[in-house]
Amino acid sequence: MTDRPTETNGHHPIPPADLTVLPVRPPVGPQDDGPGADVVPITTARDRRPTGPTLDLPDGERYPLDINRDPTVSAPFTPYAGSTAPADGPVLEGEVLRVDQPGDADRDWRAELEEKNRTRRPIVPLWLRSRTEAIETLKWAGKYAAYVTGYQLARTPLYATRLGMRAPRGLARLIAGMVKWTFDLEGEPVRLSAVQKADPEAYLKLSRQRDSRVRLRVWVSGAALVTLLIAALIVASAPTAAQWSALAVAVAVLGVIGRPADRPLIDRAVLPTRVEKLTSDIVVRALTVLGVSGLNAKADINFVAPITREGPGWRADVDLPYGVTVTDVMDKRKELSGALRRPLGCIWPEGDSSVHEGRLILWVGDKDLSKTIVKSPLLKAGGHDVFKGIPFGNDPRGRLITVPLIENNVLIGSQPGQGKTASVRELAAGVVLDVTTEPWFHELKGSGDLDPYEKVCHRYVSGIEDEAIGYAATSLALLRTEVMRRAGVLKSLPPDLCPDRKVTRAIADRRSLGLHPLVCIIDECQNLFAHEEYGAKAGEDAEFVIKLGRALGVVLILATQRPDKKSLPTGVSANVSIRFCLRVAGQVENDMILGTSAYQNGIRATLFVPGPPSKGGDAGTGYLVGATPMPKVVKAAYLDTPQTQLIADRAHALRTAAGRLSGHAAGAQPEATGPAYDLLADVAAVLVAGEAKVWNEIVVDRLAELRPDVYGPWAEQEGPAKTAQLTNALKPYGIRTGQVWGTPPGGGKGANRIGIVRDDILNAITERNDKKRSGTGS
């Protein structure tokens, strides 16, 4: 290095421009005055700079991070030259700090044990732990064994004929084989080869070996012939039955010996399946060709459990690589089907978010779900209890899925012809078979799909005319009144009889209370909610029933083939607890039925193939959300019209015997069509001019005087329950109650109590009327 003039800053020389100063780690302890730095060329300093990801240290230095190192393996820390690892105690300025603490992480053995207990595999197989599944499995095994046995017994004459025809060939093969073995003819080519090669030593050796074998085998063959001769003499003197038995055995043995290699004696009762066994190599190969970012040939794919049979298919539990979620794989279901060489209806990936979003449960079925016909368990049921749920269909693994109806409302949606009405029929079957349940069925398509149930319904209509639409709107208005009545009855029950303030089986069985389950089905509900005259009020009533009727035994089941804002009010779709979505066209329709962000979360009913199963479609198959802890793909049970009629006849007989036919089924005339009352108009009518704010209890008393049959039960309540009736009834209109100042009607001290503001009522009426005129009301 050449000498250059340097400048000073008072203490140390300033290096030239092409030099840089590398700090030297000061030693711990007292320091003497010194330069404190080495002067080196800048090119050398650049070579020492770390490349790649680094960690900024407090003193301005950077520590390189090895991104290729396994983060689960602790590696020794190598500081820069001149630095030392920090000891326990205060951190000195400029000291290099470790990013990862040395040693293994502290382990909580109790947490690890709890996790192992949660993920432990059952000692008893799952199909044996369920009585229903065990019975079904044993029944299937018994039917299979009986079928195979009957199939083979029916072909016994055919097998006997084959044996008889093959016996001569078997006899010839037996004689030829005995001669060949006795005289060692299989070694003849080797001996001839020795003669052709003129190798006398090898020929003599082979000849001596052949002579020794033949001498022994001649005695063995002679003994066998003598034994057969003695057996023949014994059989000749035996009874005729024994002779025929011996002849049959001989023919059978000779027939087996004489069978062709390419034609087996016994036909297969069941053709062998061509389904390939699912292995880890196949799963890894399929996942790595999907084109998902992070899933490639070098991806870390872990199998957390052995691949096992589960139902009619294979199950693989997989931990996807870091950063890859189950939704990424579900988006590639068609590609996954091609990679696994199985029909699309056999490939059902799902996640287990209780573990993490990267836990994939891949189930590959033996049979296409679209080709499966699910029979309803209700076909042979003598009765049913809706409090136990309604059997609805099977998941891809063949497990029965039950829909909990009480304390829930149901929304079913799909494109036309995808099995929506068939799904409604199955739920309706469970409803009518419970004699304590009051069915209100409305089929607003006019096709008569629910006509078999008419004979047991308290209210029933089928049609697309305005009269039918008005009848359905009246039903919702009556349901609203019924919900308010039930709230008062339930409130009056003693705590020991109704501790949870909701309808139970014991309460429903007490007919005097009138709290039995009431199920209202509206098929093709878009024709009601989109109606110019009845739609807006019907939407308000439906929302009110959905929100408040849940705990009161009132259940609303809606089905639509046009899920949009006009045909399905947002307040209705947002508050339904159970949803079943069959094939739909796009994301908007998908989320209208299954809930906001369902499509984004991988719950996509757009993946189903349109059309009936006979044409390769997925009609009847959809996503069920809310009935089980996790969303499930379900094939709904199918009931044709004759089967539906059989169930309806059985339900009619049960209800007749129990004396539970009422309303339409008992011949009662229908109520007048049209809404029964208008709450907002009634409240506005009872408000005195000049009253800006009024207590709820005063409004309720005035409403009871105006319409005793409708609001009378409200006024019978006392305390907070009385004011809560009006508060809950106004919620669907967006009207909030609060503390307002007022005085009792007869005079007295003023106070703040729960009340309403007059302007809020008038604004709600104006807004509703504007929506009706514009046709966008809901």
Tab-separated table of C-alpha atoms in Angstrom, residues 205-590:
chain	number	residue	atom	x	y	z
A	205	LYS	CA	-21.730	-88.290	-14.847
A	206	LEU	CA	-25.236	-87.373	-16.021
A	207	SER	CA	-26.009	-90.972	-16.963
A	208	ARG	CA	-25.020	-92.278	-13.551
A	209	GLN	CA	-27.162	-89.610	-11.890
A	210	ARG	CA	-30.094	-90.521	-14.161
A	211	ASP	CA	-29.771	-94.256	-13.387
A	212	SER	CA	-29.845	-93.643	-9.644
A	213	ARG	CA	-32.927	-91.422	-9.923
A	214	VAL	CA	-34.808	-93.852	-12.158
A	215	ARG	CA	-34.192	-96.837	-9.860
A	216	LEU	CA	-35.751	-94.976	-6.932
A	217	ARG	CA	-38.599	-93.426	-8.905
A	218	VAL	CA	-39.616	-96.744	-10.466
A	219	TRP	CA	-40.222	-98.166	-7.015
A	220	VAL	CA	-42.189	-95.085	-5.983
A	221	SER	CA	-44.335	-95.164	-9.143
A	222	GLY	CA	-44.895	-98.901	-8.753
A	223	ALA	CA	-46.050	-98.430	-5.155
A	224	ALA	CA	-48.420	-95.667	-6.263
A	225	LEU	CA	-49.911	-97.872	-8.999
A	226	VAL	CA	-50.388	-100.748	-6.575
A	227	THR	CA	-52.094	-98.418	-4.108
A	228	LEU	CA	-54.437	-97.111	-6.793
A	229	LEU	CA	-55.222	-100.683	-7.900
A	230	ILE	CA	-56.084	-101.721	-4.339
A	231	ALA	CA	-58.258	-98.605	-3.933
A	232	ALA	CA	-60.060	-99.428	-7.168
A	233	LEU	CA	-60.780	-102.967	-5.980
A	234	ILE	CA	-62.130	-101.635	-2.681
A	235	VAL	CA	-64.369	-99.135	-4.465
A	236	ALA	CA	-65.602	-101.841	-6.850
A	237	SER	CA	-66.898	-103.872	-3.927
A	238	ALA	CA	-68.335	-100.826	-2.115
A	239	PRO	CA	-71.978	-99.658	-2.297
A	240	THR	CA	-73.117	-97.755	-5.336
A	241	ALA	CA	-73.222	-94.394	-3.517
A	242	ALA	CA	-69.582	-94.783	-2.503
A	243	GLN	CA	-68.633	-95.746	-6.063
A	244	TRP	CA	-70.309	-92.640	-7.467
A	245	SER	CA	-68.647	-90.479	-4.768
A	246	ALA	CA	-65.232	-91.919	-5.573
A	247	LEU	CA	-65.841	-91.405	-9.284
A	248	ALA	CA	-66.875	-87.771	-8.605
A	249	VAL	CA	-63.719	-87.164	-6.583
A	250	ALA	CA	-61.561	-88.735	-9.299
A	251	VAL	CA	-63.236	-86.710	-12.040
A	252	ALA	CA	-62.894	-83.520	-9.943
A	253	VAL	CA	-59.174	-84.140	-9.351
A	254	LEU	CA	-58.518	-84.970	-12.998
A	255	GLY	CA	-60.629	-81.951	-14.059
A	256	VAL	CA	-58.560	-79.617	-11.894
A	257	ILE	CA	-55.334	-81.109	-13.325
A	258	GLY	CA	-56.658	-80.709	-16.858
A	259	ARG	CA	-57.884	-77.104	-16.594
A	260	PRO	CA	-56.511	-74.556	-19.118
A	261	ALA	CA	-54.205	-71.911	-17.687
A	262	ASP	CA	-56.284	-69.012	-19.047
A	263	ARG	CA	-59.750	-70.310	-18.091
A	264	PRO	CA	-60.424	-70.666	-14.344
A	265	LEU	CA	-62.944	-73.193	-13.126
A	266	ILE	CA	-64.990	-70.876	-10.853
A	267	ASP	CA	-66.450	-67.584	-12.079
A	268	ARG	CA	-66.163	-64.463	-9.923
A	269	ALA	CA	-69.408	-63.403	-8.289
A	270	VAL	CA	-68.132	-59.812	-8.059
A	271	LEU	CA	-65.711	-58.378	-10.571
A	272	PRO	CA	-62.467	-57.202	-8.951
A	273	THR	CA	-62.287	-53.454	-8.465
A	274	ARG	CA	-59.889	-51.451	-10.549
A	275	VAL	CA	-59.547	-48.732	-7.928
A	276	GLU	CA	-55.902	-48.119	-7.156
A	277	LYS	CA	-54.871	-48.291	-3.526
A	278	LEU	CA	-54.060	-44.847	-2.171
A	279	THR	CA	-50.421	-44.612	-1.086
A	280	SER	CA	-48.217	-41.797	0.130
A	281	ASP	CA	-46.311	-41.743	-3.173
A	282	ILE	CA	-49.543	-41.305	-5.120
A	283	VAL	CA	-50.720	-38.483	-2.819
A	284	VAL	CA	-47.383	-36.655	-3.004
A	285	ARG	CA	-47.269	-37.049	-6.783
A	286	ALA	CA	-50.810	-35.696	-7.115
A	287	LEU	CA	-50.261	-32.702	-4.819
A	288	THR	CA	-46.980	-31.640	-6.408
A	289	VAL	CA	-48.395	-31.403	-9.939
A	290	LEU	CA	-51.320	-29.113	-9.057
A	291	GLY	CA	-49.387	-25.949	-9.767
A	292	VAL	CA	-49.952	-24.542	-6.271
A	293	SER	CA	-47.237	-22.170	-5.119
A	294	GLY	CA	-45.235	-23.924	-2.404
A	295	LEU	CA	-46.279	-27.401	-3.534
A	296	ASN	CA	-43.498	-28.829	-5.659
A	297	ALA	CA	-41.232	-31.857	-5.832
A	298	LYS	CA	-39.081	-30.471	-2.996
A	299	ALA	CA	-42.020	-29.476	-0.781
A	300	ASP	CA	-42.151	-30.766	2.765
A	301	ILE	CA	-45.360	-32.854	2.791
A	302	ASN	CA	-45.894	-34.761	6.025
A	303	PHE	CA	-48.352	-37.572	6.719
A	304	VAL	CA	-49.538	-37.268	10.311
A	305	ALA	CA	-51.247	-40.688	10.308
A	306	PRO	CA	-51.143	-43.841	8.180
A	307	ILE	CA	-53.365	-43.891	5.104
A	308	THR	CA	-56.322	-46.067	6.087
A	309	ARG	CA	-59.676	-47.221	4.830
A	310	GLU	CA	-62.591	-45.101	6.044
A	311	GLY	CA	-65.958	-46.166	4.788
A	312	PRO	CA	-65.993	-46.882	1.061
A	313	GLY	CA	-62.704	-45.116	0.391
A	314	TRP	CA	-59.231	-44.119	1.546
A	315	ARG	CA	-58.312	-41.336	3.971
A	316	ALA	CA	-54.993	-39.515	4.112
A	317	ASP	CA	-54.193	-36.912	6.806
A	318	VAL	CA	-51.561	-34.545	5.467
A	319	ASP	CA	-49.732	-31.496	6.777
A	320	LEU	CA	-49.161	-29.237	3.790
A	321	PRO	CA	-45.935	-27.226	3.439
A	322	TYR	CA	-45.596	-23.959	5.324
A	323	GLY	CA	-47.698	-21.234	3.749
A	324	VAL	CA	-49.971	-23.604	1.794
A	325	THR	CA	-53.589	-23.867	2.958
A	326	VAL	CA	-56.302	-26.413	2.321
A	327	THR	CA	-58.218	-23.825	0.286
A	328	ASP	CA	-55.347	-23.756	-2.209
A	329	VAL	CA	-55.810	-27.485	-2.786
A	330	MET	CA	-59.616	-27.327	-2.871
A	331	ASP	CA	-59.383	-24.730	-5.641
A	332	LYS	CA	-57.568	-27.383	-7.694
A	333	ARG	CA	-60.052	-30.206	-7.105
A	334	LYS	CA	-60.476	-30.915	-10.822
A	335	GLU	CA	-56.723	-31.037	-11.336
A	336	LEU	CA	-56.430	-33.267	-8.264
A	337	SER	CA	-58.975	-35.626	-9.808
A	338	GLY	CA	-56.843	-35.891	-12.926
A	339	ALA	CA	-53.678	-36.419	-10.910
A	340	LEU	CA	-55.252	-39.234	-8.880
A	341	ARG	CA	-56.880	-40.785	-11.988
A	342	ARG	CA	-60.267	-40.923	-10.253
A	343	PRO	CA	-63.657	-39.384	-11.123
A	344	LEU	CA	-64.303	-35.915	-9.750
A	345	GLY	CA	-67.115	-37.268	-7.555
A	346	CYS	CA	-64.598	-39.483	-5.732
A	347	ILE	CA	-62.209	-36.680	-4.704
A	348	TRP	CA	-63.221	-34.803	-1.553
A	349	PRO	CA	-60.474	-32.729	0.119
A	350	GLU	CA	-61.394	-30.924	3.324
A	351	GLY	CA	-59.585	-29.145	6.122
A	352	ASP	CA	-59.331	-29.502	9.870
A	353	SER	CA	-59.110	-25.949	11.166
A	354	SER	CA	-59.156	-27.218	14.755
A	355	VAL	CA	-55.511	-28.183	14.155
A	356	HIS	CA	-54.377	-25.525	11.644
A	357	GLU	CA	-55.291	-24.257	8.181
A	358	GLY	CA	-52.665	-26.458	6.556
A	359	ARG	CA	-54.074	-29.782	7.796
A	360	LEU	CA	-55.576	-31.537	4.749
A	361	ILE	CA	-57.896	-34.524	5.041
A	362	LEU	CA	-57.962	-36.119	1.608
A	363	TRP	CA	-60.703	-38.693	1.150
A	364	VAL	CA	-60.753	-40.674	-2.096
A	365	GLY	CA	-63.879	-42.770	-2.572
A	366	ASP	CA	-64.277	-46.016	-4.449
A	367	LYS	CA	-67.480	-44.840	-6.111
A	368	ASP	CA	-68.535	-41.543	-7.624
A	369	LEU	CA	-70.845	-39.749	-5.187
A	370	SER	CA	-73.035	-38.548	-8.047
A	371	LYS	CA	-73.784	-42.184	-8.942
A	372	THR	CA	-74.899	-42.957	-5.384
A	373	ILE	CA	-78.603	-43.041	-4.530
A	374	VAL	CA	-79.230	-42.180	-0.879
A	375	LYS	CA	-82.338	-43.826	0.520
A	376	SER	CA	-84.235	-41.962	3.202
A	377	PRO	CA	-84.295	-43.673	6.630
A	378	LEU	CA	-87.799	-42.210	7.030
A	379	LEU	CA	-89.222	-44.550	4.383
A	380	LYS	CA	-89.639	-47.306	6.985
A	381	ALA	CA	-90.002	-45.108	10.073
A	382	GLY	CA	-93.144	-45.585	12.147
A	383	GLY	CA	-92.838	-42.036	13.473
A	384	HIS	CA	-90.253	-39.369	14.172
A	385	ASP	CA	-89.176	-36.818	16.784
A	386	VAL	CA	-88.098	-33.478	15.316
A	387	PHE	CA	-86.275	-32.635	18.545
A	388	LYS	CA	-83.725	-35.314	17.559
A	389	GLY	CA	-83.144	-33.736	14.157
A	390	ILE	CA	-84.154	-34.966	10.718
A	391	PRO	CA	-82.004	-37.457	8.762
A	392	PHE	CA	-81.095	-35.491	5.674
A	393	GLY	CA	-78.530	-37.421	3.613
A	394	ASN	CA	-75.044	-38.915	3.506
A	395	ASP	CA	-71.619	-37.340	3.264
A	396	PRO	CA	-69.123	-38.714	0.692
A	397	ARG	CA	-67.960	-41.317	3.229
A	398	GLY	CA	-71.443	-42.782	3.520
A	399	ARG	CA	-72.130	-41.370	7.007
A	400	LEU	CA	-75.668	-40.252	7.822
A	401	ILE	CA	-76.007	-36.492	8.336
A	402	THR	CA	-78.833	-35.214	10.552
A	403	VAL	CA	-80.172	-31.652	10.428
A	404	PRO	CA	-81.049	-30.235	13.902
A	405	LEU	CA	-84.345	-28.506	13.150
A	406	ILE	CA	-85.480	-27.139	16.535
A	407	GLU	CA	-83.912	-23.766	17.425
A	408	ASN	CA	-82.781	-23.372	13.812
A	409	ASN	CA	-84.016	-22.038	10.504
A	410	VAL	CA	-83.047	-23.495	7.142
A	411	LEU	CA	-82.230	-21.894	3.795
A	412	ILE	CA	-81.875	-24.048	0.659
A	413	GLY	CA	-80.735	-22.623	-2.653
A	414	SER	CA	-79.592	-23.794	-6.064
A	415	GLN	CA	-80.007	-23.429	-9.765
A	416	PRO	CA	-83.160	-24.970	-11.259
A	417	GLY	CA	-83.130	-28.742	-11.523
A	418	GLN	CA	-80.369	-29.384	-8.981
A	419	GLY	CA	-82.434	-31.160	-6.292
A	420	LYS	CA	-83.715	-28.275	-4.189
A	421	THR	CA	-87.316	-29.492	-3.976
A	422	ALA	CA	-86.181	-33.061	-3.291
A	423	SER	CA	-84.201	-31.734	-0.309
A	424	VAL	CA	-87.317	-29.917	0.935
A	425	ARG	CA	-89.331	-33.138	0.615
A	426	GLU	CA	-86.922	-34.986	2.907
A	427	LEU	CA	-87.149	-32.326	5.622
A	428	ALA	CA	-90.933	-32.221	5.231
A	429	ALA	CA	-91.093	-36.003	5.705
A	430	GLY	CA	-89.504	-35.737	9.139
A	431	VAL	CA	-91.848	-32.880	10.055
A	432	VAL	CA	-95.102	-34.648	9.179
A	433	LEU	CA	-94.074	-37.921	10.871
A	434	ASP	CA	-93.936	-36.096	14.235
A	435	VAL	CA	-97.587	-35.877	15.273
A	436	THR	CA	-96.901	-32.980	17.669
A	437	THR	CA	-95.557	-30.775	14.876
A	438	GLU	CA	-97.812	-28.323	13.058
A	439	PRO	CA	-96.858	-28.165	9.347
A	440	TRP	CA	-97.447	-25.053	7.244
A	441	PHE	CA	-96.351	-25.845	3.687
A	442	HIS	CA	-96.299	-23.426	0.758
A	443	GLU	CA	-95.182	-24.528	-2.703
A	444	LEU	CA	-95.079	-21.368	-4.832
A	445	LYS	CA	-94.074	-22.977	-8.104
A	446	GLY	CA	-97.413	-24.617	-8.813
A	447	SER	CA	-95.896	-27.973	-9.778
A	448	GLY	CA	-97.492	-29.872	-6.894
A	449	ASP	CA	-94.206	-31.298	-5.557
A	450	LEU	CA	-95.525	-31.094	-1.981
A	451	ASP	CA	-99.117	-32.112	-2.755
A	452	PRO	CA	-98.808	-35.533	-1.036
A	453	TYR	CA	-98.368	-33.711	2.303
A	454	GLU	CA	-101.503	-31.568	1.869
A	455	LYS	CA	-103.678	-34.008	3.818
A	456	VAL	CA	-101.661	-33.424	7.043
A	457	CYS	CA	-100.908	-29.690	6.809
A	458	HIS	CA	-102.458	-27.040	9.058
A	459	ARG	CA	-101.918	-24.533	6.240
A	460	TYR	CA	-101.179	-25.496	2.641
A	461	VAL	CA	-101.059	-23.811	-0.746
A	462	SER	CA	-99.620	-24.699	-4.138
A	463	GLY	CA	-99.547	-22.190	-6.973
A	464	ILE	CA	-97.830	-19.196	-8.494
A	465	GLU	CA	-100.889	-16.944	-8.708
A	466	ASP	CA	-101.322	-13.809	-6.609
A	467	GLU	CA	-103.812	-15.641	-4.409
A	468	ALA	CA	-101.213	-18.271	-3.494
A	469	ILE	CA	-98.575	-15.567	-2.903
A	470	GLY	CA	-100.999	-13.678	-0.669
A	471	TYR	CA	-101.805	-16.865	1.252
A	472	ALA	CA	-98.072	-17.353	1.974
A	473	ALA	CA	-97.745	-13.702	3.041
A	474	THR	CA	-100.661	-14.181	5.422
A	475	SER	CA	-98.918	-17.218	6.888
A	476	LEU	CA	-95.831	-15.157	7.715
A	477	ALA	CA	-98.006	-12.450	9.299
A	478	LEU	CA	-99.792	-15.099	11.362
A	479	LEU	CA	-96.446	-16.579	12.347
A	480	ARG	CA	-95.342	-13.193	13.586
A	481	THR	CA	-98.424	-12.958	15.777
A	482	GLU	CA	-97.890	-16.532	16.955
A	483	VAL	CA	-94.300	-15.756	17.915
A	484	MET	CA	-95.443	-12.861	20.064
A	485	ARG	CA	-98.135	-15.014	21.695
A	486	ARG	CA	-95.655	-17.784	22.446
A	487	ALA	CA	-93.218	-15.325	23.964
A	488	GLY	CA	-95.837	-14.330	26.507
A	489	VAL	CA	-96.769	-17.937	27.301
A	490	LEU	CA	-93.149	-18.984	27.687
A	491	LYS	CA	-92.472	-16.008	29.929
A	492	SER	CA	-95.295	-17.047	32.256
A	493	LEU	CA	-93.994	-20.588	32.775
A	494	PRO	CA	-92.320	-21.284	36.144
A	495	PRO	CA	-88.508	-21.626	36.119
A	496	ASP	CA	-88.597	-25.279	37.183
A	497	LEU	CA	-90.640	-26.185	34.102
A	498	CYS	CA	-88.761	-23.942	31.660
A	499	PRO	CA	-85.321	-23.131	33.106
A	500	ASP	CA	-83.693	-22.163	29.772
A	501	ARG	CA	-86.660	-20.164	28.434
A	502	LYS	CA	-86.987	-22.238	25.289
A	503	VAL	CA	-89.368	-24.927	24.035
A	504	THR	CA	-88.386	-28.486	24.929
A	505	ARG	CA	-89.918	-31.862	24.187
A	506	ALA	CA	-91.685	-31.917	27.572
A	507	ILE	CA	-93.160	-28.462	27.021
A	508	ALA	CA	-94.203	-29.268	23.451
A	509	ASP	CA	-96.112	-32.347	24.645
A	510	ARG	CA	-98.328	-30.185	26.868
A	511	ARG	CA	-101.007	-29.363	24.307
A	512	SER	CA	-102.719	-26.815	26.533
A	513	LEU	CA	-99.726	-24.477	26.271
A	514	GLY	CA	-99.779	-24.383	22.486
A	515	LEU	CA	-95.979	-24.459	22.302
A	516	HIS	CA	-95.692	-27.468	20.006
A	517	PRO	CA	-93.199	-27.222	17.095
A	518	LEU	CA	-94.505	-25.188	14.171
A	519	VAL	CA	-92.622	-25.622	10.887
A	520	CYS	CA	-93.331	-23.335	7.941
A	521	ILE	CA	-91.913	-24.338	4.535
A	522	ILE	CA	-91.930	-21.881	1.637
A	523	ASP	CA	-90.596	-23.413	-1.566
A	524	GLU	CA	-89.665	-20.960	-4.337
A	525	CYS	CA	-89.769	-18.150	-1.782
A	526	GLN	CA	-88.355	-15.699	-4.338
A	527	ASN	CA	-91.845	-15.484	-5.833
A	528	LEU	CA	-93.079	-14.165	-2.486
A	529	PHE	CA	-90.255	-11.804	-1.510
A	530	ALA	CA	-90.037	-10.270	-4.994
A	531	HIS	CA	-93.819	-9.691	-5.217
A	532	GLU	CA	-94.711	-6.013	-5.624
A	533	GLU	CA	-97.642	-6.079	-3.197
A	534	TYR	CA	-96.679	-8.640	-0.569
A	535	GLY	CA	-92.889	-8.858	-0.844
A	536	ALA	CA	-91.718	-6.069	1.461
A	537	LYS	CA	-94.020	-6.944	4.363
A	538	ALA	CA	-93.342	-10.657	3.927
A	539	GLY	CA	-89.603	-9.988	4.168
A	540	GLU	CA	-90.083	-8.047	7.390
A	541	ASP	CA	-92.257	-10.772	8.899
A	542	ALA	CA	-89.838	-13.531	7.859
A	543	GLU	CA	-86.919	-11.688	9.435
A	544	PHE	CA	-88.900	-11.180	12.627
A	545	VAL	CA	-89.814	-14.894	12.817
A	546	ILE	CA	-86.245	-16.005	12.101
A	547	LYS	CA	-84.792	-13.769	14.793
A	548	LEU	CA	-87.300	-14.368	17.580
A	549	GLY	CA	-89.072	-17.640	16.819
A	550	ARG	CA	-86.010	-19.847	17.195
A	551	ALA	CA	-86.398	-20.506	20.921
A	552	LEU	CA	-90.190	-20.602	20.714
A	553	GLY	CA	-90.521	-23.721	18.567
A	554	VAL	CA	-91.224	-21.835	15.323
A	555	VAL	CA	-89.033	-22.970	12.416
A	556	LEU	CA	-88.859	-21.407	8.962
A	557	ILE	CA	-87.562	-23.411	5.968
A	558	LEU	CA	-87.006	-21.371	2.820
A	559	ALA	CA	-86.007	-22.648	-0.619
A	560	THR	CA	-85.122	-20.517	-3.617
A	561	GLN	CA	-83.627	-20.885	-7.082
A	562	ARG	CA	-82.865	-17.171	-7.457
A	563	PRO	CA	-80.649	-16.023	-4.573
A	564	ASP	CA	-80.293	-12.263	-5.054
A	565	LYS	CA	-81.029	-9.220	-2.898
A	566	LYS	CA	-84.481	-8.650	-4.332
A	567	SER	CA	-85.591	-12.271	-4.154
A	568	LEU	CA	-83.953	-13.048	-0.816
A	569	PRO	CA	-83.913	-10.162	1.697
A	570	THR	CA	-80.563	-9.567	3.333
A	571	GLY	CA	-82.099	-9.684	6.801
A	572	VAL	CA	-83.391	-13.175	6.062
A	573	SER	CA	-80.265	-14.636	4.468
A	574	ALA	CA	-77.995	-13.135	7.133
A	575	ASN	CA	-79.842	-14.652	10.094
A	576	VAL	CA	-80.549	-18.209	8.947
A	577	SER	CA	-78.492	-20.701	10.957
A	578	ILE	CA	-78.507	-23.765	8.645
A	579	ARG	CA	-77.793	-23.458	4.940
A	580	PHE	CA	-77.751	-25.998	2.137
A	581	CYS	CA	-76.434	-24.850	-1.223
A	582	LEU	CA	-76.543	-27.088	-4.257
A	583	ARG	CA	-75.052	-26.126	-7.593
A	584	VAL	CA	-75.020	-22.336	-8.193
A	585	ALA	CA	-73.519	-20.262	-10.976
A	586	GLY	CA	-71.123	-17.890	-9.238
A	587	GLN	CA	-69.593	-16.412	-6.120
A	588	VAL	CA	-72.422	-13.950	-5.395
A	589	GLU	CA	-75.093	-16.648	-5.368
A	590	ASN	CA	-72.790	-18.922	-3.382
